[in-house]
Tab-separated table of C-alpha atoms and ligand atoms in Angstrom:
chain	number	residue	atom	x	y	z
A	186	MET	CA	198.718	122.277	107.510
A	187	LEU	CA	197.169	120.295	105.026
A	188	LYS	CA	195.002	123.105	103.257
A	189	GLY	CA	194.543	122.670	99.577
A	190	LEU	CA	195.230	118.782	100.034
A	191	ASN	CA	192.775	115.942	99.216
A	192	ALA	CA	192.114	113.168	100.899
A	193	ILE	CA	190.570	109.436	101.070
A	194	VAL	CA	190.195	107.638	104.287
A	195	THR	CA	188.997	104.230	103.936
A	196	GLY	CA	186.766	102.687	106.500
A	197	SER	CA	185.888	106.254	107.905
A	198	THR	CA	182.444	105.672	109.173
A	199	SER	CA	183.811	104.198	112.509
A	200	GLY	CA	186.688	103.854	114.741
A	201	ILE	CA	190.229	104.714	113.944
A	202	GLY	CA	189.202	105.992	110.051
A	203	LEU	CA	186.701	108.021	111.650
A	204	GLY	CA	189.302	109.627	114.124
A	205	ILE	CA	192.201	109.814	111.217
A	206	ALA	CA	189.400	111.840	109.340
A	207	ASN	CA	188.456	114.378	111.671
A	208	VAL	CA	192.364	114.838	112.228
A	209	LEU	CA	192.916	115.284	108.230
A	210	ALA	CA	189.752	117.905	107.903
A	211	SER	CA	190.656	119.805	111.322
A	212	LYS	CA	194.211	120.227	109.351
A	213	GLY	CA	192.474	121.437	106.647
A	214	ALA	CA	192.247	118.859	104.196
A	215	ASN	CA	188.967	117.841	102.129
A	216	LEU	CA	187.821	114.263	102.527
A	217	VAL	CA	186.098	111.473	100.904
A	218	ILE	CA	185.109	109.405	103.385
A	219	ASN	CA	184.136	105.964	103.052
A	220	GLY	CA	182.678	102.575	104.898
A	221	PHE	CA	179.354	100.932	105.835
A	222	GLY	CA	176.774	101.997	108.259
A	223	ASP	CA	173.411	103.545	108.641
A	224	ALA	CA	172.649	105.973	105.456
A	225	ALA	CA	171.432	108.894	107.557
A	226	ALA	CA	174.368	108.530	110.073
A	227	ILE	CA	176.817	108.880	107.507
A	228	GLU	CA	175.365	111.699	105.737
A	229	ALA	CA	175.374	113.560	109.317
A	230	GLU	CA	179.312	112.415	110.094
A	231	ARG	CA	179.781	113.981	106.383
A	232	ALA	CA	177.577	117.211	107.158
A	233	ASN	CA	179.281	117.641	110.577
A	234	LEU	CA	183.101	117.416	108.989
A	235	GLU	CA	182.292	120.025	106.470
A	236	ALA	CA	180.545	122.295	109.183
A	237	LYS	CA	183.123	121.791	111.606
A	238	TYR	CA	186.302	122.409	109.711
A	239	GLY	CA	185.333	124.351	106.714
A	240	VAL	CA	186.528	121.628	104.205
A	241	LYS	CA	184.843	120.095	101.542
A	242	VAL	CA	183.700	116.135	102.439
A	243	VAL	CA	181.845	113.589	99.829
A	244	TYR	CA	181.278	109.890	100.816
A	245	SER	CA	181.780	107.025	98.628
A	246	GLY	CA	179.846	103.804	99.286
A	247	ALA	CA	182.584	101.511	97.464
A	248	ASP	CA	183.293	98.129	99.260
A	249	ILE	CA	186.864	97.552	99.428
A	250	SER	CA	186.658	93.659	98.960
A	251	LYS	CA	185.332	94.949	95.072
A	252	PRO	CA	188.098	96.375	92.635
A	253	SER	CA	185.527	98.321	90.366
A	254	ASP	CA	184.453	99.897	93.346
A	255	VAL	CA	187.716	100.980	94.925
A	256	LYS	CA	188.995	102.262	91.572
A	257	ALA	CA	185.545	104.615	91.290
A	258	MET	CA	186.217	105.740	94.766
A	259	VAL	CA	189.625	106.980	93.768
A	260	GLU	CA	188.110	108.881	90.272
A	261	LEU	CA	185.368	110.389	92.704
A	262	CYS	CA	188.241	112.434	94.850
A	263	VAL	CA	189.983	113.227	91.694
A	264	SER	CA	186.476	114.510	89.481
A	265	SER	CA	185.076	116.059	92.990
A	266	PHE	CA	188.529	117.972	94.072
A	267	GLY	CA	191.226	117.801	91.359
A	268	SER	CA	193.696	115.245	92.604
A	269	VAL	CA	193.880	112.749	95.451
A	270	ASP	CA	196.969	114.060	97.478
A	271	ILE	CA	196.508	111.635	100.438
A	272	LEU	CA	195.530	108.023	100.539
A	273	VAL	CA	194.558	106.600	103.881
A	274	ASN	CA	193.728	102.835	103.605
A	275	ASN	CA	191.992	102.116	106.647
A	276	ALA	CA	189.340	99.955	106.085
A	277	GLY	CA	189.695	96.392	107.906
A	278	ILE	CA	187.975	93.573	109.478
A	279	GLN	CA	188.854	90.562	112.047
A	280	TYR	CA	187.974	87.417	112.692
A	281	THR	CA	189.252	84.719	115.111
A	282	GLU	CA	189.161	81.211	115.110
A	283	SER	CA	192.087	78.293	115.333
A	284	VAL	CA	193.864	77.711	111.651
A	285	GLU	CA	192.311	74.618	111.646
A	286	ASN	CA	188.532	75.818	111.789
A	287	PHE	CA	189.274	79.048	110.018
A	288	PRO	CA	186.345	79.159	107.412
A	289	ALA	CA	187.569	79.610	104.056
A	290	GLU	CA	184.853	82.114	103.223
A	291	ARG	CA	186.122	84.320	106.336
A	292	TRP	CA	189.861	84.178	105.122
A	293	ASP	CA	188.673	85.147	101.455
A	294	ALA	CA	186.735	88.277	103.006
A	295	ILE	CA	190.049	89.388	105.285
A	296	ILE	CA	192.295	89.057	102.268
A	297	ALA	CA	189.989	90.702	100.017
A	298	ILE	CA	189.587	93.764	102.351
A	299	ASN	CA	192.498	94.094	104.518
A	300	LEU	CA	195.072	93.400	101.609
A	301	SER	CA	193.934	93.211	98.190
A	302	GLY	CA	191.578	96.614	98.526
A	303	ILE	CA	194.787	98.182	99.582
A	304	PHE	CA	196.674	96.741	96.371
A	305	HIS	CA	194.007	98.150	93.907
A	306	ALA	CA	193.402	101.499	96.001
A	307	ILE	CA	197.237	102.269	95.423
A	308	GLN	CA	197.337	100.979	91.688
A	309	ALA	CA	194.507	103.606	90.932
A	310	ALA	CA	195.928	106.720	92.986
A	311	LEU	CA	199.504	106.338	92.050
A	312	PRO	CA	199.316	107.894	88.267
A	313	HIS	CA	197.442	110.871	89.826
A	314	MET	CA	200.079	111.101	92.242
A	315	LYS	CA	202.744	110.688	89.996
A	316	ALA	CA	201.529	113.174	87.694
A	317	LYS	CA	201.539	115.821	90.435
A	318	GLY	CA	204.763	115.042	91.514
A	319	PHE	CA	202.895	114.517	95.158
A	320	GLY	CA	201.695	111.665	97.269
A	321	ARG	CA	200.942	110.333	100.919
A	322	ILE	CA	200.000	106.880	101.025
A	323	ILE	CA	199.336	105.542	104.654
A	324	ASN	CA	198.242	102.020	105.257
A	325	ILE	CA	196.952	101.132	108.508
A	326	ALA	CA	198.333	97.490	109.165
A	327	SER	CA	198.679	96.520	113.073
A	328	VAL	CA	200.973	95.223	115.351
A	329	HIS	CA	200.202	92.108	113.373
A	330	GLY	CA	201.455	93.344	110.708
A	331	LEU	CA	205.264	92.747	112.554
A	332	ILE	CA	204.375	90.083	114.930
A	333	GLY	CA	201.822	86.908	115.023
A	334	SER	CA	199.211	86.226	117.588
A	335	THR	CA	197.055	82.847	117.616
A	336	HIS	CA	193.628	82.708	116.359
A	337	LYS	CA	194.396	85.711	113.772
A	338	VAL	CA	195.727	83.566	110.877
A	339	ALA	CA	194.007	85.872	107.957
A	340	TYR	CA	194.710	88.743	109.596
A	341	VAL	CA	198.267	88.288	110.522
A	342	ALA	CA	198.948	87.212	107.183
A	343	ALA	CA	196.859	90.120	105.448
A	344	LYS	CA	198.650	92.746	107.764
A	345	HIS	CA	202.133	91.239	107.302
A	346	GLY	CA	201.559	91.487	103.365
A	347	VAL	CA	200.347	95.463	103.616
A	348	VAL	CA	203.803	95.798	105.490
A	349	GLY	CA	205.452	93.882	102.793
A	350	MET	CA	203.370	96.139	99.912
A	351	SER	CA	204.288	99.271	101.195
A	352	LYS	CA	207.808	98.478	101.273
A	353	VAL	CA	207.654	97.734	97.324
A	354	VAL	CA	205.173	100.805	96.659
A	355	ALA	CA	207.909	102.995	98.358
A	356	LEU	CA	210.742	101.739	96.200
A	357	GLU	CA	209.136	102.081	93.340
A	358	THR	CA	208.019	105.748	93.907
A	359	ALA	CA	211.425	106.764	95.935
A	360	GLY	CA	212.291	110.197	94.646
A	361	THR	CA	208.873	111.168	92.935
A	362	GLY	CA	207.579	113.066	95.753
A	363	VAL	CA	205.007	110.032	96.602
A	364	THR	CA	205.826	108.183	99.933
A	365	CYS	CA	204.246	105.069	101.050
A	366	ASN	CA	204.068	104.179	105.021
A	367	THR	CA	202.720	101.842	107.360
A	368	ILE	CA	200.925	102.519	110.708
A	369	CYS	CA	200.725	99.514	113.186
A	370	PRO	CA	198.373	99.960	116.086
A	371	GLY	CA	198.248	98.178	118.917
A	372	TRP	CA	195.147	97.999	120.850
A	373	VAL	CA	192.927	100.833	120.360
A	374	HIS	CA	189.192	100.642	121.652
A	375	THR	CA	187.576	100.932	118.650
A	376	PRO	CA	183.885	98.415	117.464
A	377	LEU	CA	186.103	96.093	116.081
A	378	VAL	CA	188.050	95.130	119.545
A	379	GLN	CA	184.720	95.377	121.594
A	380	LYS	CA	183.602	92.646	119.885
A	381	GLN	CA	186.915	90.954	120.720
A	382	ILE	CA	186.734	91.790	124.122
A	383	GLU	CA	182.736	90.796	124.821
A	384	ALA	CA	183.625	87.614	123.006
A	385	LYS	CA	186.610	86.690	125.535
A	386	ALA	CA	184.122	87.743	128.519
A	387	ALA	CA	181.366	85.392	127.460
A	388	GLU	CA	183.940	82.734	126.609
A	389	GLN	CA	185.558	82.965	130.307
A	390	GLY	CA	182.324	84.169	132.199
A	391	ILE	CA	183.856	87.435	133.490
A	392	SER	CA	182.739	90.943	133.162
A	393	ILE	CA	183.559	93.222	130.285
A	394	GLU	CA	185.869	95.268	132.451
A	395	GLN	CA	187.982	92.263	133.477
A	396	ALA	CA	188.169	91.199	129.802
A	397	THR	CA	189.185	94.253	128.744
A	398	GLU	CA	191.857	94.747	131.884
A	399	ASP	CA	193.092	90.997	130.647
A	400	LEU	CA	193.321	91.863	126.959
A	401	LEU	CA	195.672	95.139	127.482
A	402	ILE	CA	197.746	93.099	130.162
A	403	ALA	CA	198.371	90.694	128.022
A	404	LYS	CA	199.848	92.333	125.062
A	405	GLN	CA	200.124	95.942	125.779
A	406	PRO	CA	202.927	97.207	128.243
A	407	SER	CA	201.286	100.425	128.966
A	408	LYS	CA	197.838	98.871	129.934
A	409	GLN	CA	196.234	101.793	127.861
A	410	PHE	CA	194.483	101.879	124.493
A	411	ALA	CA	196.228	104.432	121.899
A	412	THR	CA	193.478	106.327	120.044
A	413	PRO	CA	191.795	107.140	116.699
A	414	GLU	CA	193.111	110.850	117.394
A	415	GLN	CA	196.896	109.724	117.690
A	416	MET	CA	196.483	107.691	114.542
A	417	GLY	CA	195.025	110.789	112.914
A	418	GLU	CA	197.894	112.772	114.460
A	419	LEU	CA	200.368	110.722	112.599
A	420	ALA	CA	198.965	110.287	109.702
A	421	ALA	CA	198.629	114.402	109.670
A	422	PHE	CA	202.372	114.181	110.396
A	423	LEU	CA	203.445	111.324	107.538
A	424	SER	CA	200.982	114.061	105.132
A	425	SER	CA	203.635	116.946	105.763
A	426	GLU	CA	206.413	118.187	104.251
A	427	ALA	CA	208.447	116.993	107.343
A	428	ALA	CA	208.219	113.535	106.577
A	429	ALA	CA	209.252	113.658	102.925
A	430	GLN	CA	211.726	111.704	103.524
A	431	MET	CA	210.495	108.993	105.575
A	432	THR	CA	209.105	106.099	103.145
A	433	GLY	CA	208.927	102.437	103.871
A	434	ILE	CA	208.706	102.067	107.167
A	435	ALA	CA	206.044	100.704	109.345
A	436	ILE	CA	205.547	102.474	112.510
A	437	PRO	CA	204.023	100.962	115.755
A	438	VAL	CA	201.875	102.719	117.807
A	439	ASP	CA	201.191	100.067	120.144
A	440	GLY	CA	202.075	101.214	124.259
A	441	GLY	CA	205.437	98.916	123.733
A	442	TRP	CA	203.796	95.778	122.415
A	443	THR	CA	206.176	94.748	119.456
A	444	ALA	CA	209.119	96.301	121.886
A	445	GLN	CA	208.792	92.900	123.911
B	154	LIG	P1	185.982	99.525	112.860
B	154	LIG	O1	185.159	97.872	112.786
B	154	LIG	O2	185.618	100.221	114.063
B	154	LIG	O3	186.151	100.347	111.879
B	154	LIG	C1	186.019	99.575	110.271
B	154	LIG	C2	185.708	100.336	109.488
B	154	LIG	O4	185.822	99.771	108.232
B	154	LIG	C3	184.497	100.798	109.153
B	154	LIG	O5	183.787	102.282	108.804
B	154	LIG	C4	183.400	99.773	108.165
B	154	LIG	O6	182.300	100.282	107.480
B	154	LIG	C5	184.803	99.938	107.333
B	154	LIG	N1	184.682	98.782	106.529
B	154	LIG	C6	184.770	96.997	106.585
B	154	LIG	N2	184.981	96.488	105.543
B	154	LIG	C7	184.543	97.349	104.771
B	154	LIG	C8	184.434	97.258	103.323
B	154	LIG	N3	184.165	95.704	102.500
B	154	LIG	N4	184.405	98.387	102.575
B	154	LIG	C9	184.594	99.437	102.715
B	154	LIG	N5	184.650	99.859	103.739
B	154	LIG	C10	184.593	98.405	105.006
B	154	LIG	O7	187.569	98.997	112.947
B	154	LIG	P2	188.892	99.993	113.841
B	154	LIG	O8	189.595	99.221	114.784
B	154	LIG	O9	188.751	100.975	113.575
B	154	LIG	O10	189.781	99.266	112.423
B	154	LIG	C11	190.438	100.031	111.243
B	154	LIG	C12	191.459	99.479	110.903
B	154	LIG	O11	192.848	99.748	112.006
B	154	LIG	C13	191.676	98.177	110.592
B	154	LIG	O12	192.432	97.902	109.353
B	154	LIG	C14	192.299	97.422	111.603
B	154	LIG	O13	192.521	96.297	111.312
B	154	LIG	C15	193.112	97.847	112.016
B	154	LIG	N6	193.715	98.486	113.420
B	154	LIG	C16	192.648	98.359	114.198
B	154	LIG	C17	193.247	98.235	115.721
B	154	LIG	C18	192.503	98.372	116.843
B	154	LIG	O14	193.244	97.951	118.106
B	154	LIG	N7	190.978	98.792	116.699
B	154	LIG	C19	194.547	97.751	115.918
B	154	LIG	C20	195.317	97.433	115.089
B	154	LIG	C21	194.934	98.222	113.304
């Protein structure tokens, strides 16, 4: 389905990004993987993706908070494979605290990685996509790009920004063969969410199991986590010809969270 296409998935050493990388590779796309972690574990992931799916995979250690790193990551994709056809902007961080007590440096870091990094990646990739007359930009925002929750001021601001940015990119690229859409996951069980579950368990003196159940019940009507693989399948669909006229939209994958 994606044979011959070349994709970048930021933040693909863990969680949702790792799931998306696996699904895109399974459908034939060559990959630039990115993210932090143990060097040997990242090399094992890279080699495993190549061996399992018969595609080419290179690793970029770009820090998405640094514009020059982001530009170099896009250029690595073009120099390695000849084009950048699919750009999945997934890398992201979280920090929870009330507005009054939110540390300014945490605000700056979340805006730099979850919002500005996406702008810099799109800006670097667009000329290549336009020259080819094909491109798929897929931004991983969140239900928090559509609605708010307490204690997540920087995250909610950044994710709403991503949804807005995607609309502008969609309008400016309409009719060029390039599309830009946003996926808005609800709860997905990844290390990012596990940290929130552990904090909740410690704060309330309850078990991890109870904290997990409470987290789901509070927000997600299905009471089930969405999975990284489901995000990958949606990203693959948005990369396909069937989605050529879908652009500028934000798609919740949230077990009914935003239907409430
Ligand atoms: P995760 O913590 O499991 O993975 C985050 C990835 O981003 C890792 O690979 C990490 O190394 C990378 N990363 C972090 N900072 C980086 C930086 N400066 N430069 C490059 N890479 C960096 O988190 P996840 O849950 O898989 O989240 C992935 C995305 O999905 C994030 O944008 C997150 O906001 C979004 N999201 C997650 C959920 C959820 O429930 N897990 C829900 C909605 C949206």
